[in-house]
PDB file of C-alpha atoms in Angstrom:
ATOM      1  CA  UNK A   1      47.636 142.141 118.340  1.00  0.00           C
ATOM      2  CA  UNK A   2      49.129 142.590 121.826  1.00  0.00           C
ATOM      3  CA  UNK A   3      49.758 138.852 122.056  1.00  0.00           C
ATOM      4  CA  UNK A   4      52.568 139.266 119.508  1.00  0.00           C
ATOM      5  CA  UNK A   5      54.608 140.897 122.260  1.00  0.00           C
ATOM      6  CA  UNK A   6      54.896 137.524 124.021  1.00  0.00           C
ATOM      7  CA  UNK A   7      57.932 135.393 123.063  1.00  0.00           C
ATOM      8  CA  UNK A   8      55.936 132.177 122.584  1.00  0.00           C
ATOM      9  CA  UNK A   9      53.340 133.962 120.460  1.00  0.00           C
ATOM     10  CA  UNK A  10      56.056 135.467 118.280  1.00  0.00           C
ATOM     11  CA  UNK A  11      57.540 132.018 117.590  1.00  0.00           C
ATOM     12  CA  UNK A  12      54.129 130.606 116.731  1.00  0.00           C
ATOM     13  CA  UNK A  13      53.340 133.537 114.432  1.00  0.00           C
ATOM     14  CA  UNK A  14      56.720 133.257 112.705  1.00  0.00           C
ATOM     15  CA  UNK A  15      56.269 129.520 112.154  1.00  0.00           C
ATOM     16  CA  UNK A  16      52.808 130.169 110.755  1.00  0.00           C
ATOM     17  CA  UNK A  17      54.256 132.751 108.361  1.00  0.00           C
ATOM     18  CA  UNK A  18      56.834 130.175 107.227  1.00  0.00           C
ATOM     19  CA  UNK A  19      54.049 127.676 106.609  1.00  0.00           C
ATOM     20  CA  UNK A  20      52.288 130.265 104.461  1.00  0.00           C
ATOM     21  CA  UNK A  21      55.519 130.583 102.455  1.00  0.00           C
ATOM     22  CA  UNK A  22      55.895 126.828 102.010  1.00  0.00           C
ATOM     23  CA  UNK A  23      52.374 126.362 100.626  1.00  0.00           C
ATOM     24  CA  UNK A  24      52.674 129.391  98.341  1.00  0.00           C
ATOM     25  CA  UNK A  25      50.536 131.893 100.252  1.00  0.00           C
ATOM     26  CA  UNK A  26      53.130 134.608  99.806  1.00  0.00           C
ATOM     27  CA  UNK A  27      50.894 137.590 100.524  1.00  0.00           C
ATOM     28  CA  UNK A  28      49.659 136.076 103.798  1.00  0.00           C
ATOM     29  CA  UNK A  29      53.266 135.335 104.804  1.00  0.00           C
ATOM     30  CA  UNK A  30      54.392 138.897 104.057  1.00  0.00           C
ATOM     31  CA  UNK A  31      51.502 140.401 106.006  1.00  0.00           C
ATOM     32  CA  UNK A  32      52.198 138.209 109.042  1.00  0.00           C
ATOM     33  CA  UNK A  33      55.945 138.939 109.003  1.00  0.00           C
ATOM     34  CA  UNK A  34      55.176 142.661 108.860  1.00  0.00           C
ATOM     35  CA  UNK A  35      52.664 142.323 111.709  1.00  0.00           C
ATOM     36  CA  UNK A  36      55.323 140.654 113.858  1.00  0.00           C
ATOM     37  CA  UNK A  37      57.798 143.431 113.067  1.00  0.00           C
ATOM     38  CA  UNK A  38      55.259 146.112 113.894  1.00  0.00           C
ATOM     39  CA  UNK A  39      55.131 144.781 117.443  1.00  0.00           C
ATOM     40  CA  UNK A  40      58.742 143.537 117.577  1.00  0.00           C
ATOM     41  CA  UNK A  41      61.015 145.647 115.344  1.00  0.00           C
ATOM     42  CA  UNK A  42      64.105 143.776 116.555  1.00  0.00           C
ATOM     43  CA  UNK A  43      62.909 140.357 115.342  1.00  0.00           C
ATOM     44  CA  UNK A  44      65.573 139.980 112.631  1.00  0.00           C
ATOM     45  CA  UNK A  45      64.337 136.649 111.267  1.00  0.00           C
ATOM     46  CA  UNK A  46      61.292 138.382 109.807  1.00  0.00           C
ATOM     47  CA  UNK A  47      63.474 140.860 107.921  1.00  0.00           C
ATOM     48  CA  UNK A  48      65.445 137.933 106.518  1.00  0.00           C
ATOM     49  CA  UNK A  49      62.321 136.102 105.409  1.00  0.00           C
ATOM     50  CA  UNK A  50      60.919 139.241 103.773  1.00  0.00           C
ATOM     51  CA  UNK A  51      64.252 139.658 101.971  1.00  0.00           C
ATOM     52  CA  UNK A  52      64.150 136.043 100.781  1.00  0.00           C
ATOM     53  CA  UNK A  53      60.560 136.408  99.574  1.00  0.00           C
ATOM     54  CA  UNK A  54      61.501 139.579  97.709  1.00  0.00           C
ATOM     55  CA  UNK A  55      64.487 138.012  95.967  1.00  0.00           C
ATOM     56  CA  UNK A  56      62.446 134.921  95.028  1.00  0.00           C
ATOM     57  CA  UNK A  57      59.980 137.301  93.363  1.00  0.00           C
ATOM     58  CA  UNK A  58      62.807 139.072  91.544  1.00  0.00           C
ATOM     59  CA  UNK A  59      62.373 142.251  93.598  1.00  0.00           C
ATOM     60  CA  UNK A  60      66.064 142.834  94.256  1.00  0.00           C
ATOM     61  CA  UNK A  61      65.665 146.468  95.323  1.00  0.00           C
ATOM     62  CA  UNK A  62      63.054 145.495  97.915  1.00  0.00           C
ATOM     63  CA  UNK A  63      65.305 142.674  99.095  1.00  0.00           C
ATOM     64  CA  UNK A  64      68.168 145.147  99.561  1.00  0.00           C
ATOM     65  CA  UNK A  65      65.860 147.396 101.601  1.00  0.00           C
ATOM     66  CA  UNK A  66      64.911 144.640 104.041  1.00  0.00           C
ATOM     67  CA  UNK A  67      68.537 143.551 104.404  1.00  0.00           C
ATOM     68  CA  UNK A  68      69.608 147.130 105.103  1.00  0.00           C
ATOM     69  CA  UNK A  69      67.130 147.327 107.983  1.00  0.00           C
ATOM     70  CA  UNK A  70      68.238 143.919 109.249  1.00  0.00           C
ATOM     71  CA  UNK A  71      71.905 144.982 109.209  1.00  0.00           C
ATOM     72  CA  UNK A  72      71.079 148.156 111.107  1.00  0.00           C
ATOM     73  CA  UNK A  73      68.998 146.199 113.626  1.00  0.00           C
ATOM     74  CA  UNK A  74      71.616 143.528 114.313  1.00  0.00           C
ATOM     75  CA  UNK A  75      75.062 144.565 113.017  1.00  0.00           C
ATOM     76  CA  UNK A  76      77.408 141.657 112.378  1.00  0.00           C
ATOM     77  CA  UNK A  77      74.662 139.007 112.351  1.00  0.00           C
ATOM     78  CA  UNK A  78      76.141 136.160 110.223  1.00  0.00           C
ATOM     79  CA  UNK A  79      72.780 135.257 108.670  1.00  0.00           C
ATOM     80  CA  UNK A  80      72.182 138.864 107.632  1.00  0.00           C
ATOM     81  CA  UNK A  81      75.680 139.158 106.172  1.00  0.00           C
ATOM     82  CA  UNK A  82      75.254 135.872 104.299  1.00  0.00           C
ATOM     83  CA  UNK A  83      72.110 137.115 102.590  1.00  0.00           C
ATOM     84  CA  UNK A  84      73.772 140.437 101.775  1.00  0.00           C
ATOM     85  CA  UNK A  85      76.621 138.485 100.182  1.00  0.00           C
ATOM     86  CA  UNK A  86      74.106 136.403  98.228  1.00  0.00           C
ATOM     87  CA  UNK A  87      72.414 139.539  96.959  1.00  0.00           C
ATOM     88  CA  UNK A  88      75.741 140.831  95.655  1.00  0.00           C
ATOM     89  CA  UNK A  89      76.342 137.440  94.022  1.00  0.00           C
ATOM     90  CA  UNK A  90      72.955 137.534  92.305  1.00  0.00           C
ATOM     91  CA  UNK A  91      73.930 140.888  90.804  1.00  0.00           C
ATOM     92  CA  UNK A  92      77.436 139.658  89.914  1.00  0.00           C
ATOM     93  CA  UNK A  93      78.881 142.359  92.181  1.00  0.00           C
ATOM     94  CA  UNK A  94      81.963 140.264  92.830  1.00  0.00           C
ATOM     95  CA  UNK A  95      84.113 142.654  94.878  1.00  0.00           C
ATOM     96  CA  UNK A  96      81.540 143.533  97.584  1.00  0.00           C
ATOM     97  CA  UNK A  97      80.434 139.881  97.679  1.00  0.00           C
ATOM     98  CA  UNK A  98      84.017 138.784  98.257  1.00  0.00           C
ATOM     99  CA  UNK A  99      84.431 141.356 101.018  1.00  0.00           C
ATOM    100  CA  UNK A 100      81.323 140.067 102.790  1.00  0.00           C
ATOM    101  CA  UNK A 101      82.350 136.413 102.647  1.00  0.00           C
ATOM    102  CA  UNK A 102      85.966 137.176 103.588  1.00  0.00           C
ATOM    103  CA  UNK A 103      84.573 138.961 106.645  1.00  0.00           C
ATOM    104  CA  UNK A 104      82.353 135.995 107.504  1.00  0.00           C
ATOM    105  CA  UNK A 105      85.352 133.656 107.433  1.00  0.00           C
ATOM    106  CA  UNK A 106      87.064 135.703 110.128  1.00  0.00           C
ATOM    107  CA  UNK A 107      84.065 135.179 112.427  1.00  0.00           C
ATOM    108  CA  UNK A 108      84.692 131.408 112.530  1.00  0.00           C
ATOM    109  CA  UNK A 109      80.968 130.598 112.743  1.00  0.00           C
ATOM    110  CA  UNK A 110      80.747 126.857 112.082  1.00  0.00           C
ATOM    111  CA  UNK A 111      77.504 126.805 110.118  1.00  0.00           C
ATOM    112  CA  UNK A 112      78.528 129.807 108.030  1.00  0.00           C
ATOM    113  CA  UNK A 113      82.202 129.037 107.410  1.00  0.00           C
ATOM    114  CA  UNK A 114      81.650 126.329 104.783  1.00  0.00           C
ATOM    115  CA  UNK A 115      79.114 128.455 102.915  1.00  0.00           C
ATOM    116  CA  UNK A 116      81.493 131.433 102.918  1.00  0.00           C
ATOM    117  CA  UNK A 117      84.314 129.281 101.519  1.00  0.00           C
ATOM    118  CA  UNK A 118      81.986 127.840  98.879  1.00  0.00           C
ATOM    119  CA  UNK A 119      80.914 131.334  97.839  1.00  0.00           C
ATOM    120  CA  UNK A 120      84.510 132.534  97.628  1.00  0.00           C
ATOM    121  CA  UNK A 121      85.414 129.508  95.510  1.00  0.00           C
ATOM    122  CA  UNK A 122      82.492 130.279  93.214  1.00  0.00           C
ATOM    123  CA  UNK A 123      83.549 133.935  92.952  1.00  0.00           C
ATOM    124  CA  UNK A 124      87.066 133.007  91.870  1.00  0.00           C
ATOM    125  CA  UNK A 125      85.751 130.431  89.386  1.00  0.00           C
ATOM    126  CA  UNK A 126      83.321 132.973  87.926  1.00  0.00           C
ATOM    127  CA  UNK A 127      86.226 135.346  87.300  1.00  0.00           C
ATOM    128  CA  UNK A 128      88.652 133.121  85.430  1.00  0.00           C
ATOM    129  CA  UNK A 129      88.471 135.459  82.439  1.00  0.00           C
ATOM    130  CA  UNK A 130      90.258 138.345  84.168  1.00  0.00           C
ATOM    131  CA  UNK A 131      93.442 138.937  82.222  1.00  0.00           C
ATOM    132  CA  UNK A 132      96.503 137.461  83.881  1.00  0.00           C
ATOM    133  CA  UNK A 133      94.502 135.887  86.720  1.00  0.00           C
ATOM    134  CA  UNK A 134      93.299 132.628  85.168  1.00  0.00           C
ATOM    135  CA  UNK A 135      95.764 130.238  86.846  1.00  0.00           C
ATOM    136  CA  UNK A 136      95.613 131.948  90.248  1.00  0.00           C
ATOM    137  CA  UNK A 137      91.830 132.153  90.306  1.00  0.00           C
ATOM    138  CA  UNK A 138      91.515 128.504  89.251  1.00  0.00           C
ATOM    139  CA  UNK A 139      93.911 127.534  92.047  1.00  0.00           C
ATOM    140  CA  UNK A 140      92.114 129.658  94.669  1.00  0.00           C
ATOM    141  CA  UNK A 141      88.725 128.209  93.680  1.00  0.00           C
ATOM    142  CA  UNK A 142      90.099 124.685  93.904  1.00  0.00           C
ATOM    143  CA  UNK A 143      91.657 125.352  97.321  1.00  0.00           C
ATOM    144  CA  UNK A 144      88.383 126.625  98.793  1.00  0.00           C
ATOM    145  CA  UNK A 145      86.418 123.614  97.511  1.00  0.00           C
ATOM    146  CA  UNK A 146      89.060 121.221  98.860  1.00  0.00           C
ATOM    147  CA  UNK A 147      89.093 122.916 102.277  1.00  0.00           C
ATOM    148  CA  UNK A 148      85.370 122.320 102.585  1.00  0.00           C
ATOM    149  CA  UNK A 149      85.652 118.683 101.505  1.00  0.00           C
ATOM    150  CA  UNK A 150      88.492 118.102 103.986  1.00  0.00           C
ATOM    151  CA  UNK A 151      86.074 118.947 106.791  1.00  0.00           C
ATOM    152  CA  UNK A 152      82.969 117.459 105.170  1.00  0.00           C
ATOM    153  CA  UNK A 153      83.587 114.889 102.449  1.00  0.00           C
ATOM    154  CA  UNK A 154      79.843 114.678 101.746  1.00  0.00           C
ATOM    155  CA  UNK A 155      79.409 118.365 100.868  1.00  0.00           C
ATOM    156  CA  UNK A 156      77.764 118.031  97.452  1.00  0.00           C
ATOM    157  CA  UNK A 157      78.131 121.705  96.544  1.00  0.00           C
ATOM    158  CA  UNK A 158      81.884 121.759  97.171  1.00  0.00           C
ATOM    159  CA  UNK A 159      82.237 118.509  95.242  1.00  0.00           C
ATOM    160  CA  UNK A 160      80.276 120.021  92.375  1.00  0.00           C
ATOM    161  CA  UNK A 161      82.671 122.982  92.436  1.00  0.00           C
ATOM    162  CA  UNK A 162      85.662 120.666  92.331  1.00  0.00           C
ATOM    163  CA  UNK A 163      84.066 118.913  89.375  1.00  0.00           C
ATOM    164  CA  UNK A 164      83.903 122.195  87.497  1.00  0.00           C
ATOM    165  CA  UNK A 165      87.632 122.673  88.173  1.00  0.00           C
ATOM    166  CA  UNK A 166      88.360 119.254  86.666  1.00  0.00           C
ATOM    167  CA  UNK A 167      86.158 120.005  83.666  1.00  0.00           C
ATOM    168  CA  UNK A 168      87.905 123.341  83.176  1.00  0.00           C
ATOM    169  CA  UNK A 169      91.210 121.431  83.095  1.00  0.00           C
ATOM    170  CA  UNK A 170      89.708 119.108  80.429  1.00  0.00           C
ATOM    171  CA  UNK A 171      89.813 116.147  82.822  1.00  0.00           C
ATOM    172  CA  UNK A 172      86.374 115.168  81.580  1.00  0.00           C
ATOM    173  CA  UNK A 173      86.229 111.569  82.784  1.00  0.00           C
ATOM    174  CA  UNK A 174      87.128 112.572  86.354  1.00  0.00           C
ATOM    175  CA  UNK A 175      84.704 115.495  86.202  1.00  0.00           C
ATOM    176  CA  UNK A 176      81.867 113.226  85.081  1.00  0.00           C
ATOM    177  CA  UNK A 177      82.586 110.834  87.965  1.00  0.00           C
ATOM    178  CA  UNK A 178      82.441 113.736  90.414  1.00  0.00           C
ATOM    179  CA  UNK A 179      79.154 115.108  89.048  1.00  0.00           C
ATOM    180  CA  UNK A 180      77.555 111.662  89.172  1.00  0.00           C
ATOM    181  CA  UNK A 181      78.788 111.306  92.757  1.00  0.00           C
ATOM    182  CA  UNK A 182      77.210 114.690  93.548  1.00  0.00           C
ATOM    183  CA  UNK A 183      73.890 113.401  92.237  1.00  0.00           C
ATOM    184  CA  UNK A 184      74.216 110.290  94.387  1.00  0.00           C
ATOM    185  CA  UNK A 185      75.235 112.034  97.612  1.00  0.00           C
ATOM    186  CA  UNK A 186      72.669 114.830  97.318  1.00  0.00           C
ATOM    187  CA  UNK A 187      69.766 112.603  96.385  1.00  0.00           C
ATOM    188  CA  UNK A 188      69.922 114.258  92.963  1.00  0.00           C
ATOM    189  CA  UNK A 189      68.857 117.658  94.320  1.00  0.00           C
ATOM    190  CA  UNK A 190      71.754 119.754  92.946  1.00  0.00           C
ATOM    191  CA  UNK A 191      70.485 121.068  89.615  1.00  0.00           C
ATOM    192  CA  UNK A 192      73.893 122.384  88.600  1.00  0.00           C
ATOM    193  CA  UNK A 193      75.236 118.832  88.490  1.00  0.00           C
ATOM    194  CA  UNK A 194      72.876 118.189  85.563  1.00  0.00           C
ATOM    195  CA  UNK A 195      74.040 121.352  83.799  1.00  0.00           C
ATOM    196  CA  UNK A 196      77.689 120.453  84.312  1.00  0.00           C
ATOM    197  CA  UNK A 197      77.165 116.881  83.109  1.00  0.00           C
ATOM    198  CA  UNK A 198      75.527 118.354  80.020  1.00  0.00           C
ATOM    199  CA  UNK A 199      78.654 120.413  79.380  1.00  0.00           C
ATOM    200  CA  UNK A 200      80.865 117.339  79.826  1.00  0.00           C
ATOM    201  CA  UNK A 201      78.793 115.204  77.466  1.00  0.00           C
ATOM    202  CA  UNK A 202      78.761 118.015  74.915  1.00  0.00           C
ATOM    203  CA  UNK A 203      82.560 118.271  75.083  1.00  0.00           C
ATOM    204  CA  UNK A 204      82.707 114.505  74.536  1.00  0.00           C
ATOM    205  CA  UNK A 205      80.356 114.897  71.535  1.00  0.00           C
ATOM    206  CA  UNK A 206      77.765 112.681  73.231  1.00  0.00           C
ATOM    207  CA  UNK A 207      74.908 114.857  72.064  1.00  0.00           C
ATOM    208  CA  UNK A 208      71.874 112.741  73.128  1.00  0.00           C
ATOM    209  CA  UNK A 209      73.186 112.522  76.710  1.00  0.00           C
ATOM    210  CA  UNK A 210      74.016 116.235  76.714  1.00  0.00           C
ATOM    211  CA  UNK A 211      70.515 117.100  75.546  1.00  0.00           C
ATOM    212  CA  UNK A 212      68.979 114.899  78.242  1.00  0.00           C
ATOM    213  CA  UNK A 213      71.013 116.609  80.982  1.00  0.00           C
ATOM    214  CA  UNK A 214      70.207 120.113  79.690  1.00  0.00           C
ATOM    215  CA  UNK A 215      66.498 119.315  79.528  1.00  0.00           C
ATOM    216  CA  UNK A 216      66.648 117.912  83.068  1.00  0.00           C
ATOM    217  CA  UNK A 217      68.403 121.063  84.270  1.00  0.00           C
ATOM    218  CA  UNK A 218      65.823 123.348  82.682  1.00  0.00           C
ATOM    219  CA  UNK A 219      62.968 121.340  84.173  1.00  0.00           C
ATOM    220  CA  UNK A 220      64.491 121.484  87.650  1.00  0.00           C
ATOM    221  CA  UNK A 221      65.116 125.232  87.535  1.00  0.00           C
ATOM    222  CA  UNK A 222      61.700 126.100  86.142  1.00  0.00           C
ATOM    223  CA  UNK A 223      59.535 124.136  88.584  1.00  0.00           C
ATOM    224  CA  UNK A 224      59.713 126.826  91.266  1.00  0.00           C
ATOM    225  CA  UNK A 225      62.146 124.981  93.529  1.00  0.00           C
ATOM    226  CA  UNK A 226      65.167 126.854  92.195  1.00  0.00           C
ATOM    227  CA  UNK A 227      64.229 130.517  91.591  1.00  0.00           C
ATOM    228  CA  UNK A 228      65.996 132.280  88.736  1.00  0.00           C
ATOM    229  CA  UNK A 229      67.283 135.351  90.521  1.00  0.00           C
ATOM    230  CA  UNK A 230      70.875 135.761  89.389  1.00  0.00           C
ATOM    231  CA  UNK A 231      72.468 136.964  86.195  1.00  0.00           C
ATOM    232  CA  UNK A 232      74.743 133.936  86.200  1.00  0.00           C
ATOM    233  CA  UNK A 233      71.779 131.555  86.353  1.00  0.00           C
ATOM    234  CA  UNK A 234      70.035 133.392  83.536  1.00  0.00           C
ATOM    235  CA  UNK A 235      73.230 133.174  81.480  1.00  0.00           C
ATOM    236  CA  UNK A 236      73.292 129.414  82.095  1.00  0.00           C
ATOM    237  CA  UNK A 237      69.726 129.120  80.808  1.00  0.00           C
ATOM    238  CA  UNK A 238      70.560 131.153  77.702  1.00  0.00           C
ATOM    239  CA  UNK A 239      73.539 128.875  76.988  1.00  0.00           C
ATOM    240  CA  UNK A 240      71.328 125.792  77.287  1.00  0.00           C
ATOM    241  CA  UNK A 241      68.589 127.238  75.082  1.00  0.00           C
ATOM    242  CA  UNK A 242      71.132 128.202  72.445  1.00  0.00           C
ATOM    243  CA  UNK A 243      72.383 124.632  72.423  1.00  0.00           C
TER     244      UNK A 243
END
């Protein structure tokens, strides 16, 4: 449609495609995003949405394809780089993910900086098992989470990360307080807080409470609001099911 060449029409069409996504009409959303791109190949937001739809469907190769086009269309775009970093994280490709988020930090983009630091903290925490690096990686992870909280004390994801540091150090009471605070601050929307509380209760041999938290975590990650797209998330689910 020639009307899709007009800026206002593009915005309306994009918003309509997003509405299709929200109500679960994925095919209609994909078709509309592609129609926009056919008329406006430089409209990067559509590439990003197609990449997000692909990864939510578990189509990681397709996601990578859309992100490649987006990166070629708008090199250095922070949103594109963030999604590329997330794709590497979902595949547990730690080194390229770290390179992406280190690069994002140098850009000093306010809305992206905290997310990049959070991702770097998570990368270091996920790699505590590297021989000879345990103490350093634990320290680096803690420093990134604290940097975020220094600027935004209400950042639930950074607080959750700091809670995992405390739990790793066997400071279980403090960790439990942090995870409960995460639930309070976030309106109980951070599923990982339930998983982490389950781990704490299990370590304290409070098995009924641990079971309740694990069941809550599984329910929250299986209702469609938290897609299972990463190896690390699948590993978490396996651990819970084995319990």
